[in-house]
């Protein structure tokens, strides 16, 4: 773990390096991105092993959601960087004629990126790619709760990058607070809403702009007209991927009462197709990150009825994929984001009543609805806000690099992925270049133009 002096030193070295202007060169940025790509390609097995250690993560999931997505993010940036970084010419009003107006993306400088434990590589490196592509230097702080991945990230980045450009600081609250005391130019935080508030308060002391990628309780509405078999498979996949420890997982299902039983059957079928009759034996099912979270989740099983699953083993940090019925809004499992493999399925009779109840709750990171009726889907999308949304699927809004990924309200602010990530780490600077060939005196005092004439001219001039 780095001490405060080492943190001061690394932050100062990055500030100094940024001032040399080296990161403004697009070829320099491309070299960093390519180095990251090569680093990952050569260490795939180590990444998979670290995730297995930290989260019992199946190799398929570690590869697809961490290595593959990060590589995709790099490839998109390498291919499109020149276009993103190009100044954009915009119109120039008569008032400042002759002149040329441009929006020039400029890097902020140094960025601090703080990550959580659940996707411990992806949620650090994807923002780091956007930061580097935009010409920033960055310090990344992995979560101490995924120690094997944290150590691996520190080792890989340490070998691959000059610390002036990209550095890793490991550890928990103390080093994070030491980092937050530094005067970074941008702060990108992924984690809980509770800590997000602490981070934003620290950022306010330096007026550092922030992106907060937080959590939330993501509703999944299933209407009677939905394709229930497909809905069951997609919900089970999204909920139990990484054992439910996914910020965009469907947190709970609201199902139209007339099809509750059919949906529960479809979910049961998907569960046994995916994980077999005894999921503890399945190589494709992850574990809970630590005992603290295991204990927190286990208490949720005290209420309601486990229609599927319900088995636990503290020793193995295993909680079977569990579907709970008989749950109401007052049960503890409905208070906060579940963040584990427990899926309450709650029947409803009237969609409008459900929408009104959801409108009164904090805005979630994701909203899912399964319905064959376009008008119903539109109504859900128009009446309920969320960071992102998918109709008849889960996670689809995350996977598309053309779409911004981020929260709203309690689930966060700001977004990234692809071009939006580049823009997040860029200051969009307004630049006007003027000629001195002519300089009409109309705008200068003493003001000679009658107000009546000015009022007529203004709409034409601006
Ligand atoms: P967390 O907030 O406990 O920790 C996140 C980071 O903050 C860690 O690096 C940790 O070391 C640091 N931290 C913790 N306490 C701190 C403090 N008092 N001061 C300064 N830094 C502190 O979050 P977590 O448990 O690692 O992650 C789970 C949460 O993250 C869930 O709410 C989940 O929904 C959310 N999440 C959001 C996204 C997203 O993209 N929006 C993605 C993954 C996870």
Short mmCIF file of C-alpha atoms and ligand atoms in Angstrom, two decimals:
data_model
loop_
_atom_site.label_atom_id
_atom_site.label_comp_id
_atom_site.label_asym_id
_atom_site.label_seq_id
_atom_site.Cartn_x
_atom_site.Cartn_y
_atom_site.Cartn_z
CA UNK A 1 0.00 0.00 0.00
CA UNK A 2 1.27 3.46 -0.90
CA UNK A 3 1.77 6.04 1.83
CA UNK A 4 0.57 9.62 1.57
CA UNK A 5 4.01 10.89 0.47
CA UNK A 6 4.16 8.40 -2.41
CA UNK A 7 0.64 9.49 -3.43
CA UNK A 8 1.69 13.18 -3.34
CA UNK A 9 4.66 12.28 -5.47
CA UNK A 10 2.77 10.36 -8.12
CA UNK A 11 0.08 13.03 -8.41
CA UNK A 12 2.73 15.76 -8.77
CA UNK A 13 4.67 13.74 -11.36
CA UNK A 14 1.52 13.29 -13.44
CA UNK A 15 0.70 17.00 -13.23
CA UNK A 16 4.21 17.86 -14.39
CA UNK A 17 4.14 15.32 -17.19
CA UNK A 18 0.78 16.55 -18.42
CA UNK A 19 2.17 20.09 -18.63
CA UNK A 20 4.87 18.94 -21.07
CA UNK A 21 2.07 18.55 -23.63
CA UNK A 22 3.16 15.01 -24.60
CA UNK A 23 -0.35 13.58 -24.16
CA UNK A 24 -1.82 16.00 -26.71
CA UNK A 25 -0.18 14.04 -29.49
CA UNK A 26 -2.65 11.49 -30.89
CA UNK A 27 0.14 9.07 -31.78
CA UNK A 28 1.20 9.12 -28.11
CA UNK A 29 -2.36 8.32 -27.02
CA UNK A 30 -2.64 5.49 -29.54
CA UNK A 31 0.58 3.98 -28.21
CA UNK A 32 -0.88 3.93 -24.69
CA UNK A 33 -4.08 2.28 -25.92
CA UNK A 34 -2.17 -0.29 -27.95
CA UNK A 35 0.06 -1.03 -24.94
CA UNK A 36 -3.06 -1.65 -22.84
CA UNK A 37 -4.43 -3.95 -25.54
CA UNK A 38 -1.18 -5.96 -25.77
CA UNK A 39 -0.96 -6.13 -21.98
CA UNK A 40 -4.40 -7.68 -21.72
CA UNK A 41 -3.90 -10.09 -24.60
CA UNK A 42 -0.74 -11.45 -22.99
CA UNK A 43 -2.26 -11.78 -19.51
CA UNK A 44 -5.69 -13.28 -20.21
CA UNK A 45 -5.03 -16.39 -18.12
CA UNK A 46 -3.84 -14.31 -15.17
CA UNK A 47 -6.93 -12.12 -15.32
CA UNK A 48 -9.21 -15.17 -15.40
CA UNK A 49 -7.34 -16.70 -12.47
CA UNK A 50 -7.55 -13.50 -10.39
CA UNK A 51 -11.31 -13.29 -10.94
CA UNK A 52 -11.69 -16.93 -10.02
CA UNK A 53 -9.84 -16.20 -6.79
CA UNK A 54 -11.81 -13.06 -5.92
CA UNK A 55 -15.31 -14.01 -7.06
CA UNK A 56 -15.27 -17.67 -8.11
CA UNK A 57 -15.96 -16.17 -11.52
CA UNK A 58 -16.37 -18.67 -14.40
CA UNK A 59 -13.71 -18.19 -17.10
CA UNK A 60 -16.43 -17.52 -19.69
CA UNK A 61 -17.81 -14.62 -17.65
CA UNK A 62 -14.36 -13.24 -16.78
CA UNK A 63 -13.41 -13.25 -20.43
CA UNK A 64 -16.65 -11.96 -21.91
CA UNK A 65 -17.45 -9.21 -19.42
CA UNK A 66 -13.97 -8.01 -18.54
CA UNK A 67 -11.31 -8.79 -21.15
CA UNK A 68 -13.60 -8.72 -24.20
CA UNK A 69 -15.41 -5.50 -23.24
CA UNK A 70 -12.19 -3.68 -22.35
CA UNK A 71 -10.61 -4.81 -25.64
CA UNK A 72 -13.68 -3.63 -27.53
CA UNK A 73 -13.46 -0.25 -25.80
CA UNK A 74 -9.79 0.02 -26.88
CA UNK A 75 -10.55 -1.01 -30.47
CA UNK A 76 -13.35 1.52 -30.82
CA UNK A 77 -11.06 4.25 -29.42
CA UNK A 78 -8.14 3.30 -31.70
CA UNK A 79 -10.38 3.35 -34.74
CA UNK A 80 -12.26 6.55 -34.02
CA UNK A 81 -9.83 8.67 -31.99
CA UNK A 82 -8.90 11.00 -34.83
CA UNK A 83 -12.55 11.85 -35.47
CA UNK A 84 -13.37 12.36 -31.81
CA UNK A 85 -10.37 14.61 -31.18
CA UNK A 86 -10.87 16.76 -34.28
CA UNK A 87 -12.04 20.30 -33.49
CA UNK A 88 -15.60 20.81 -34.72
CA UNK A 89 -16.29 23.90 -36.76
CA UNK A 90 -19.55 25.65 -35.93
CA UNK A 91 -21.31 28.73 -37.35
CA UNK A 92 -20.17 32.24 -36.46
CA UNK A 93 -22.72 35.05 -35.99
CA UNK A 94 -22.45 38.39 -37.77
CA UNK A 95 -21.60 40.11 -34.51
CA UNK A 96 -18.13 38.52 -34.50
CA UNK A 97 -17.62 38.48 -38.26
CA UNK A 98 -15.08 37.90 -39.69
CA UNK A 99 -14.18 34.99 -37.41
CA UNK A 100 -14.08 31.22 -37.11
CA UNK A 101 -15.68 29.28 -34.26
CA UNK A 102 -14.64 25.84 -33.14
CA UNK A 103 -15.35 23.41 -30.35
CA UNK A 104 -11.98 22.00 -29.36
CA UNK A 105 -11.86 18.91 -27.12
CA UNK A 106 -9.02 19.39 -24.67
CA UNK A 107 -7.86 16.97 -21.98
CA UNK A 108 -8.62 18.00 -18.41
CA UNK A 109 -5.16 16.98 -17.17
CA UNK A 110 -4.94 14.33 -14.47
CA UNK A 111 -7.83 12.03 -13.65
CA UNK A 112 -8.52 9.87 -10.61
CA UNK A 113 -10.50 6.69 -11.31
CA UNK A 114 -11.88 4.73 -8.35
CA UNK A 115 -13.38 1.30 -8.95
CA UNK A 116 -15.55 -1.28 -7.15
CA UNK A 117 -14.94 -5.00 -6.62
CA UNK A 118 -17.70 -6.59 -8.72
CA UNK A 119 -16.18 -6.08 -12.19
CA UNK A 120 -12.77 -5.21 -10.82
CA UNK A 121 -10.89 -4.90 -14.12
CA UNK A 122 -13.55 -3.61 -16.49
CA UNK A 123 -14.74 -0.76 -14.28
CA UNK A 124 -11.20 0.57 -13.87
CA UNK A 125 -9.76 0.03 -17.32
CA UNK A 126 -12.78 1.10 -19.41
CA UNK A 127 -12.77 4.62 -17.90
CA UNK A 128 -8.95 4.64 -18.01
CA UNK A 129 -9.14 4.02 -21.77
CA UNK A 130 -11.49 6.98 -22.20
CA UNK A 131 -9.19 9.11 -20.03
CA UNK A 132 -6.06 8.18 -22.02
CA UNK A 133 -7.83 8.51 -25.38
CA UNK A 134 -8.83 12.04 -24.37
CA UNK A 135 -5.18 12.85 -23.55
CA UNK A 136 -5.24 12.74 -19.76
CA UNK A 137 -2.90 11.12 -17.27
CA UNK A 138 -4.66 8.93 -14.72
CA UNK A 139 -4.32 7.25 -11.37
CA UNK A 140 -6.52 4.23 -10.86
CA UNK A 141 -7.59 2.87 -7.48
CA UNK A 142 -8.87 -0.73 -7.51
CA UNK A 143 -11.15 -2.05 -4.80
CA UNK A 144 -9.43 -3.71 -1.85
CA UNK A 145 -12.29 -6.23 -1.75
CA UNK A 146 -11.04 -7.95 -4.94
CA UNK A 147 -7.42 -8.30 -3.74
CA UNK A 148 -6.11 -10.71 -6.40
CA UNK A 149 -7.39 -8.53 -9.24
CA UNK A 150 -6.15 -5.39 -7.49
CA UNK A 151 -2.62 -6.85 -7.19
CA UNK A 152 -2.68 -8.05 -10.79
CA UNK A 153 -3.85 -4.68 -12.12
CA UNK A 154 -1.11 -2.91 -10.13
CA UNK A 155 1.54 -5.30 -11.41
CA UNK A 156 0.42 -5.26 -15.08
CA UNK A 157 -0.02 -1.49 -15.26
CA UNK A 158 3.26 -0.96 -13.38
CA UNK A 159 5.14 -3.02 -15.96
CA UNK A 160 3.41 -1.50 -18.98
CA UNK A 161 3.02 2.22 -18.32
CA UNK A 162 5.16 5.09 -17.14
CA UNK A 163 3.61 6.12 -13.82
CA UNK A 164 3.58 9.71 -15.09
CA UNK A 165 0.91 8.54 -17.55
CA UNK A 166 -0.99 5.77 -15.77
CA UNK A 167 -0.41 4.61 -12.22
CA UNK A 168 -2.18 2.35 -9.74
CA UNK A 169 -2.67 3.04 -6.05
CA UNK A 170 -3.93 0.02 -4.12
CA UNK A 171 -5.75 -0.05 -0.79
CA UNK A 172 -8.96 0.83 1.00
CA UNK A 173 -10.44 3.94 2.54
CA UNK A 174 -7.21 5.58 3.78
CA UNK A 175 -5.29 5.77 0.48
CA UNK A 176 -8.51 6.68 -1.33
CA UNK A 177 -8.96 9.61 1.01
CA UNK A 178 -5.33 10.62 0.50
CA UNK A 179 -5.95 10.51 -3.25
CA UNK A 180 -9.12 12.57 -2.90
CA UNK A 181 -7.12 15.29 -1.11
CA UNK A 182 -4.99 15.70 -4.25
CA UNK A 183 -6.00 18.31 -6.76
CA UNK A 184 -6.98 16.03 -9.66
CA UNK A 185 -8.60 17.64 -12.69
CA UNK A 186 -11.27 14.96 -13.07
CA UNK A 187 -12.76 12.35 -10.80
CA UNK A 188 -14.46 9.21 -12.05
CA UNK A 189 -16.00 7.04 -9.37
CA UNK A 190 -17.84 3.71 -9.65
CA UNK A 191 -19.35 2.22 -6.50
CA UNK A 192 -22.10 2.62 -3.98
CA UNK A 193 -24.37 5.65 -3.68
CA UNK A 194 -23.27 6.06 -0.04
CA UNK A 195 -19.57 6.42 -0.90
CA UNK A 196 -20.45 8.39 -4.04
CA UNK A 197 -21.72 11.17 -1.79
CA UNK A 198 -18.43 11.17 0.18
CA UNK A 199 -16.44 11.31 -3.07
CA UNK A 200 -18.51 14.19 -4.43
CA UNK A 201 -18.13 16.15 -1.20
CA UNK A 202 -14.33 15.71 -1.39
CA UNK A 203 -14.34 16.72 -5.06
CA UNK A 204 -16.24 19.89 -4.18
CA UNK A 205 -13.28 21.07 -2.09
CA UNK A 206 -11.19 21.41 -5.27
CA UNK A 207 -14.20 22.06 -7.57
CA UNK A 208 -13.18 18.92 -9.44
CA UNK A 209 -15.78 17.75 -11.96
CA UNK A 210 -17.09 14.26 -11.25
CA UNK A 211 -18.69 11.32 -12.93
CA UNK A 212 -20.48 9.07 -10.45
CA UNK A 213 -21.41 5.58 -11.61
CA UNK A 214 -23.56 4.32 -8.76
CA UNK A 215 -26.00 1.53 -8.05
CA UNK A 216 -29.74 1.24 -7.73
CA UNK A 217 -32.66 -1.09 -7.48
CA UNK A 218 -33.40 -2.00 -11.08
CA UNK A 219 -37.02 -2.99 -11.73
CA UNK A 220 -37.91 -5.59 -14.32
CA UNK A 221 -41.55 -5.41 -15.39
CA UNK A 222 -43.09 -8.43 -17.09
CA UNK A 223 -46.46 -7.92 -18.80
CA UNK A 224 -48.93 -10.71 -19.51
CA UNK A 225 -48.38 -10.37 -23.26
CA UNK A 226 -44.59 -10.96 -23.02
CA UNK A 227 -42.81 -13.95 -24.50
CA UNK A 228 -42.51 -15.55 -21.08
CA UNK A 229 -40.11 -18.32 -21.97
CA UNK A 230 -37.58 -15.89 -23.43
CA UNK A 231 -38.22 -13.44 -20.60
CA UNK A 232 -37.45 -16.21 -18.08
CA UNK A 233 -34.16 -17.10 -19.77
CA UNK A 234 -33.00 -13.52 -20.17
CA UNK A 235 -33.92 -12.52 -16.62
CA UNK A 236 -32.18 -15.56 -15.15
CA UNK A 237 -29.07 -14.90 -17.23
CA UNK A 238 -28.89 -11.22 -16.19
CA UNK A 239 -29.77 -11.79 -12.56
CA UNK A 240 -27.45 -14.69 -11.84
CA UNK A 241 -24.48 -13.66 -14.01
CA UNK A 242 -21.65 -13.07 -11.52
CA UNK A 243 -24.07 -14.36 -8.84
CA UNK A 244 -26.17 -11.21 -9.03
CA UNK A 245 -23.27 -8.91 -8.19
CA UNK A 246 -23.88 -6.69 -11.19
CA UNK A 247 -24.93 -3.05 -11.01
CA UNK A 248 -27.29 -3.44 -14.00
CA UNK A 249 -28.79 -6.79 -12.91
CA UNK A 250 -32.58 -6.87 -12.66
CA UNK A 251 -33.02 -6.37 -8.93
CA UNK A 252 -36.60 -7.62 -8.70
CA UNK A 253 -39.41 -8.64 -11.06
CA UNK A 254 -42.88 -7.13 -11.15
CA UNK A 255 -45.08 -9.55 -13.05
CA UNK A 256 -48.71 -9.24 -14.12
CA UNK A 257 -50.58 -11.55 -11.75
CA UNK A 258 -52.26 -13.63 -14.47
CA UNK A 259 -48.87 -14.92 -15.71
CA UNK A 260 -46.97 -15.11 -12.42
CA UNK A 261 -47.07 -18.90 -12.30
CA UNK A 262 -46.05 -19.28 -15.96
CA UNK A 263 -43.12 -16.89 -15.48
CA UNK A 264 -41.97 -18.67 -12.32
CA UNK A 265 -42.03 -21.95 -14.25
CA UNK A 266 -40.07 -20.42 -17.12
CA UNK A 267 -37.52 -19.06 -14.63
CA UNK A 268 -37.26 -22.49 -13.00
CA UNK A 269 -36.68 -24.14 -16.36
CA UNK A 270 -33.99 -21.63 -17.29
CA UNK A 271 -32.29 -22.14 -13.93
CA UNK A 272 -32.02 -25.89 -14.35
CA UNK A 273 -30.96 -25.52 -18.00
CA UNK A 274 -28.21 -23.09 -17.03
CA UNK A 275 -26.93 -24.39 -13.70
CA UNK A 276 -28.32 -27.93 -13.40
CA UNK A 277 -30.34 -29.30 -10.53
CA UNK A 278 -27.56 -28.61 -7.99
CA UNK A 279 -26.00 -25.24 -8.91
CA UNK A 280 -23.25 -25.59 -6.28
CA UNK A 281 -21.68 -28.10 -8.68
CA UNK A 282 -21.95 -25.80 -11.69
CA UNK A 283 -18.63 -24.42 -13.02
CA UNK A 284 -20.67 -21.57 -14.51
CA UNK A 285 -21.89 -19.99 -11.29
CA UNK A 286 -19.89 -17.46 -9.25
CA UNK A 287 -19.54 -16.96 -5.48
CA UNK A 288 -20.29 -14.09 -3.10
CA UNK A 289 -17.34 -11.74 -2.73
CA UNK A 290 -16.88 -12.05 1.05
CA UNK A 291 -18.51 -13.13 4.33
CA UNK A 292 -19.87 -9.68 5.06
CA UNK A 293 -21.91 -9.68 1.85
CA UNK A 294 -22.82 -13.34 2.33
CA UNK A 295 -24.28 -12.58 5.77
CA UNK A 296 -26.09 -9.50 4.47
CA UNK A 297 -27.70 -11.53 1.68
CA UNK A 298 -28.55 -14.55 3.83
CA UNK A 299 -30.81 -12.45 6.07
CA UNK A 300 -32.99 -11.71 3.03
CA UNK A 301 -33.91 -15.40 2.90
CA UNK A 302 -35.69 -15.15 6.25
CA UNK A 303 -38.76 -13.56 4.62
CA UNK A 304 -40.92 -14.78 1.75
CA UNK A 305 -40.80 -18.25 0.18
CA UNK A 306 -37.94 -19.62 -1.94
CA UNK A 307 -39.72 -20.91 -5.05
CA UNK A 308 -36.35 -21.87 -6.48
CA UNK A 309 -33.00 -22.19 -4.66
CA UNK A 310 -32.56 -20.97 -1.10
CA UNK A 311 -29.56 -23.18 -0.23
CA UNK A 312 -26.45 -21.52 1.19
CA UNK A 313 -22.94 -22.42 2.33
CA UNK A 314 -20.98 -19.78 4.25
CA UNK A 315 -17.79 -21.81 3.91
CA UNK A 316 -18.00 -21.65 0.13
CA UNK A 317 -19.64 -18.20 0.08
CA UNK A 318 -22.32 -19.87 -1.99
CA UNK A 319 -25.92 -18.76 -2.30
CA UNK A 320 -27.98 -20.77 -4.77
CA UNK A 321 -29.77 -18.83 -7.48
CA UNK A 322 -32.87 -18.00 -5.47
CA UNK A 323 -36.31 -16.79 -6.50
CA UNK A 324 -38.47 -15.40 -3.70
CA UNK A 325 -42.23 -15.01 -3.76
CA UNK A 326 -44.54 -13.60 -1.09
CA UNK A 327 -42.39 -10.46 -0.83
CA UNK A 328 -43.84 -6.99 -0.19
CA UNK A 329 -42.34 -3.50 -0.42
CA UNK A 330 -41.82 -3.44 3.35
CA UNK A 331 -39.56 -6.48 3.42
CA UNK A 332 -35.84 -5.75 4.01
CA UNK A 333 -34.92 -7.28 0.62
CA UNK A 334 -36.82 -4.42 -1.06
CA UNK A 335 -35.12 -1.61 0.91
CA UNK A 336 -31.81 -1.35 -0.99
CA UNK A 337 -30.07 -2.80 -4.01
CA UNK A 338 -29.84 -6.58 -3.42
CA UNK A 339 -26.52 -7.09 -5.24
CA UNK A 340 -26.65 -10.87 -4.97
CA UNK A 341 -28.39 -13.95 -6.39
CA UNK A 342 -31.81 -13.36 -4.84
CA UNK A 343 -34.70 -12.43 -7.11
CA UNK A 344 -38.00 -11.33 -5.57
CA UNK A 345 -40.92 -11.84 -7.96
CA UNK A 346 -43.85 -9.64 -7.04
CA UNK A 347 -47.23 -9.90 -8.79
CA UNK A 348 -49.24 -6.82 -9.76
CA UNK A 349 -52.76 -6.17 -11.04
CA UNK A 350 -52.61 -2.70 -12.51
CA UNK A 351 -49.61 -1.29 -14.38
CA UNK A 352 -50.54 2.34 -13.68
CA UNK A 353 -50.51 1.72 -9.92
CA UNK A 354 -47.05 0.09 -10.22
CA UNK A 355 -45.75 2.97 -12.30
CA UNK A 356 -46.97 5.47 -9.69
CA UNK A 357 -45.21 3.49 -6.94
CA UNK A 358 -41.97 3.30 -8.93
CA UNK A 359 -42.07 7.01 -9.74
CA UNK A 360 -41.85 7.72 -6.01
CA UNK A 361 -38.65 5.66 -5.66
CA UNK A 362 -35.06 6.74 -6.46
CA UNK A 363 -34.15 6.57 -10.15
CA UNK A 364 -32.42 3.24 -10.88
CA UNK A 365 -29.40 2.56 -13.08
CA UNK A 366 -31.39 0.23 -15.34
CA UNK A 367 -35.02 -0.39 -16.16
CA UNK A 368 -36.23 -3.53 -17.90
CA UNK A 369 -39.62 -4.39 -19.34
CA UNK A 370 -40.80 -7.46 -21.16
CA UNK A 371 -43.86 -6.89 -23.32
CA UNK A 372 -44.96 -7.54 -26.89
CA UNK A 373 -46.97 -4.31 -26.92
CA UNK A 374 -45.00 -1.35 -28.23
CA UNK A 375 -47.43 1.18 -26.74
CA UNK A 376 -47.03 -0.40 -23.30
CA UNK A 377 -43.23 -0.36 -23.63
CA UNK A 378 -43.36 3.31 -24.66
CA UNK A 379 -45.56 4.14 -21.69
CA UNK A 380 -43.12 2.48 -19.28
CA UNK A 381 -40.17 4.30 -20.88
CA UNK A 382 -41.96 7.66 -20.84
CA UNK A 383 -43.21 7.48 -17.27
CA UNK A 384 -40.18 5.96 -15.52
CA UNK A 385 -36.69 7.44 -15.62
CA UNK A 386 -33.50 5.36 -15.30
CA UNK A 387 -29.84 5.51 -16.30
CA UNK A 388 -30.49 3.14 -19.21
CA UNK A 389 -33.27 0.81 -20.28
CA UNK A 390 -33.89 -2.29 -22.35
CA UNK A 391 -37.14 -3.67 -23.66
CA UNK A 392 -37.38 -7.46 -23.91
CA UNK A 393 -33.80 -7.91 -22.76
CA UNK A 394 -31.34 -7.19 -19.97
CA UNK A 395 -27.77 -5.72 -20.23
CA UNK A 396 -28.32 -4.87 -23.91
CA UNK A 397 -28.02 -1.14 -23.19
CA UNK A 398 -24.58 -1.74 -21.66
CA UNK A 399 -23.09 -3.84 -24.42
CA UNK A 400 -23.60 -1.31 -27.23
CA UNK A 401 -20.59 1.05 -27.34
CA UNK A 402 -22.66 3.55 -29.34
CA UNK A 403 -24.80 4.16 -26.24
CA UNK A 404 -23.82 6.23 -23.21
CA UNK A 405 -23.57 4.19 -20.02
CA UNK A 406 -24.38 6.01 -16.79
CA UNK A 407 -26.93 6.68 -14.09
CA UNK A 408 -29.37 9.44 -13.28
CA UNK A 409 -30.43 10.84 -9.91
CA UNK A 410 -29.47 8.41 -7.14
CA UNK A 411 -27.84 6.03 -9.65
CA UNK A 412 -25.26 8.61 -10.65
CA UNK A 413 -24.32 11.37 -13.04
CA UNK A 414 -22.33 11.49 -16.25
CA UNK A 415 -21.67 8.62 -18.62
CA UNK A 416 -18.98 6.85 -20.65
CA UNK A 417 -18.29 4.19 -23.32
CA UNK A 418 -16.98 4.97 -26.79
CA UNK A 419 -17.31 8.56 -27.91
CA UNK A 420 -19.24 9.60 -24.80
CA UNK A 421 -16.33 8.36 -22.67
CA UNK A 422 -13.93 10.49 -24.69
CA UNK A 423 -16.20 13.50 -24.20
CA UNK A 424 -16.53 12.83 -20.47
CA UNK A 425 -12.76 13.16 -20.06
CA UNK A 426 -12.53 16.18 -22.37
CA UNK A 427 -13.28 19.79 -21.71
CA UNK A 428 -15.23 21.05 -24.71
CA UNK A 429 -13.52 24.35 -25.19
CA UNK A 430 -15.08 27.19 -27.12
CA UNK A 431 -12.49 28.87 -29.34
CA UNK A 432 -13.06 31.82 -31.67
CA UNK A 433 -10.34 33.14 -33.96
CA UNK A 434 -10.96 36.59 -35.35
CA UNK A 435 -9.39 38.72 -37.99
CA UNK A 436 -8.38 42.32 -37.31
CA UNK A 437 -9.01 43.43 -40.88
CA UNK A 438 -12.20 45.28 -40.00
CA UNK A 439 -13.34 46.59 -36.64
CA UNK A 440 -16.66 48.44 -36.84
CA UNK A 441 -17.06 50.90 -33.99
CA UNK A 442 -20.76 50.22 -33.48
CA UNK A 443 -20.26 48.07 -30.37
CA UNK A 444 -17.87 50.50 -28.65
CA UNK A 445 -18.77 53.38 -26.39
CA UNK A 446 -19.85 56.04 -26.73
CA UNK A 447 -22.90 54.13 -27.99
CA UNK A 448 -24.38 55.96 -30.92
CA UNK A 449 -26.95 53.52 -32.23
CA UNK A 450 -30.50 54.30 -31.13
CA UNK A 451 -31.95 51.55 -28.93
CA UNK A 452 -34.86 51.13 -31.35
CA UNK A 453 -32.44 50.21 -34.16
CA UNK A 454 -30.36 47.97 -31.88
CA UNK A 455 -33.46 45.95 -30.96
CA UNK A 456 -34.16 45.36 -34.64
CA UNK A 457 -30.57 44.41 -35.47
CA UNK A 458 -29.86 42.05 -32.57
CA UNK A 459 -31.84 39.07 -33.97
CA UNK A 460 -29.80 39.32 -37.18
CA UNK A 461 -26.45 39.79 -35.57
CA UNK A 462 -26.41 36.99 -32.97
P1 LIG B 1 -18.00 0.95 -2.50
O1 LIG B 1 -18.65 2.28 -2.65
O2 LIG B 1 -17.99 0.31 -1.17
O3 LIG B 1 -16.47 1.02 -2.94
C1 LIG B 1 -16.06 1.56 -4.18
C2 LIG B 1 -14.70 2.17 -4.02
O4 LIG B 1 -14.71 3.22 -3.07
C3 LIG B 1 -13.63 1.18 -3.57
O5 LIG B 1 -12.47 1.38 -4.36
C4 LIG B 1 -13.40 1.55 -2.12
O6 LIG B 1 -12.06 1.31 -1.71
C5 LIG B 1 -13.70 3.03 -2.09
N1 LIG B 1 -14.25 3.46 -0.80
C6 LIG B 1 -15.04 2.76 0.04
N2 LIG B 1 -15.36 3.50 1.13
C7 LIG B 1 -14.77 4.71 0.96
C8 LIG B 1 -14.71 5.92 1.74
N3 LIG B 1 -15.34 6.03 2.91
N4 LIG B 1 -13.99 6.95 1.25
C9 LIG B 1 -13.35 6.85 0.06
N5 LIG B 1 -13.36 5.74 -0.69
C10 LIG B 1 -14.04 4.68 -0.27
O7 LIG B 1 -18.70 0.05 -3.62
P2 LIG B 1 -18.51 -1.49 -3.88
O8 LIG B 1 -19.13 -2.26 -2.74
O9 LIG B 1 -17.10 -1.78 -4.25
O10 LIG B 1 -19.39 -1.70 -5.19
C11 LIG B 1 -20.74 -2.02 -5.16
C12 LIG B 1 -21.58 -0.84 -5.57
O11 LIG B 1 -21.11 -0.30 -6.77
C13 LIG B 1 -23.01 -1.24 -5.82
O12 LIG B 1 -23.86 -0.25 -5.30
C14 LIG B 1 -23.11 -1.24 -7.34
O13 LIG B 1 -24.37 -1.02 -7.86
C15 LIG B 1 -22.18 -0.14 -7.69
N6 LIG B 1 -21.71 -0.31 -9.04
C16 LIG B 1 -22.07 0.59 -9.97
C17 LIG B 1 -21.65 0.42 -11.28
C18 LIG B 1 -22.00 1.38 -12.37
O14 LIG B 1 -21.42 1.26 -13.43
N7 LIG B 1 -22.91 2.30 -12.16
C19 LIG B 1 -20.86 -0.69 -11.60
C20 LIG B 1 -20.50 -1.58 -10.61
C21 LIG B 1 -20.93 -1.37 -9.32
#
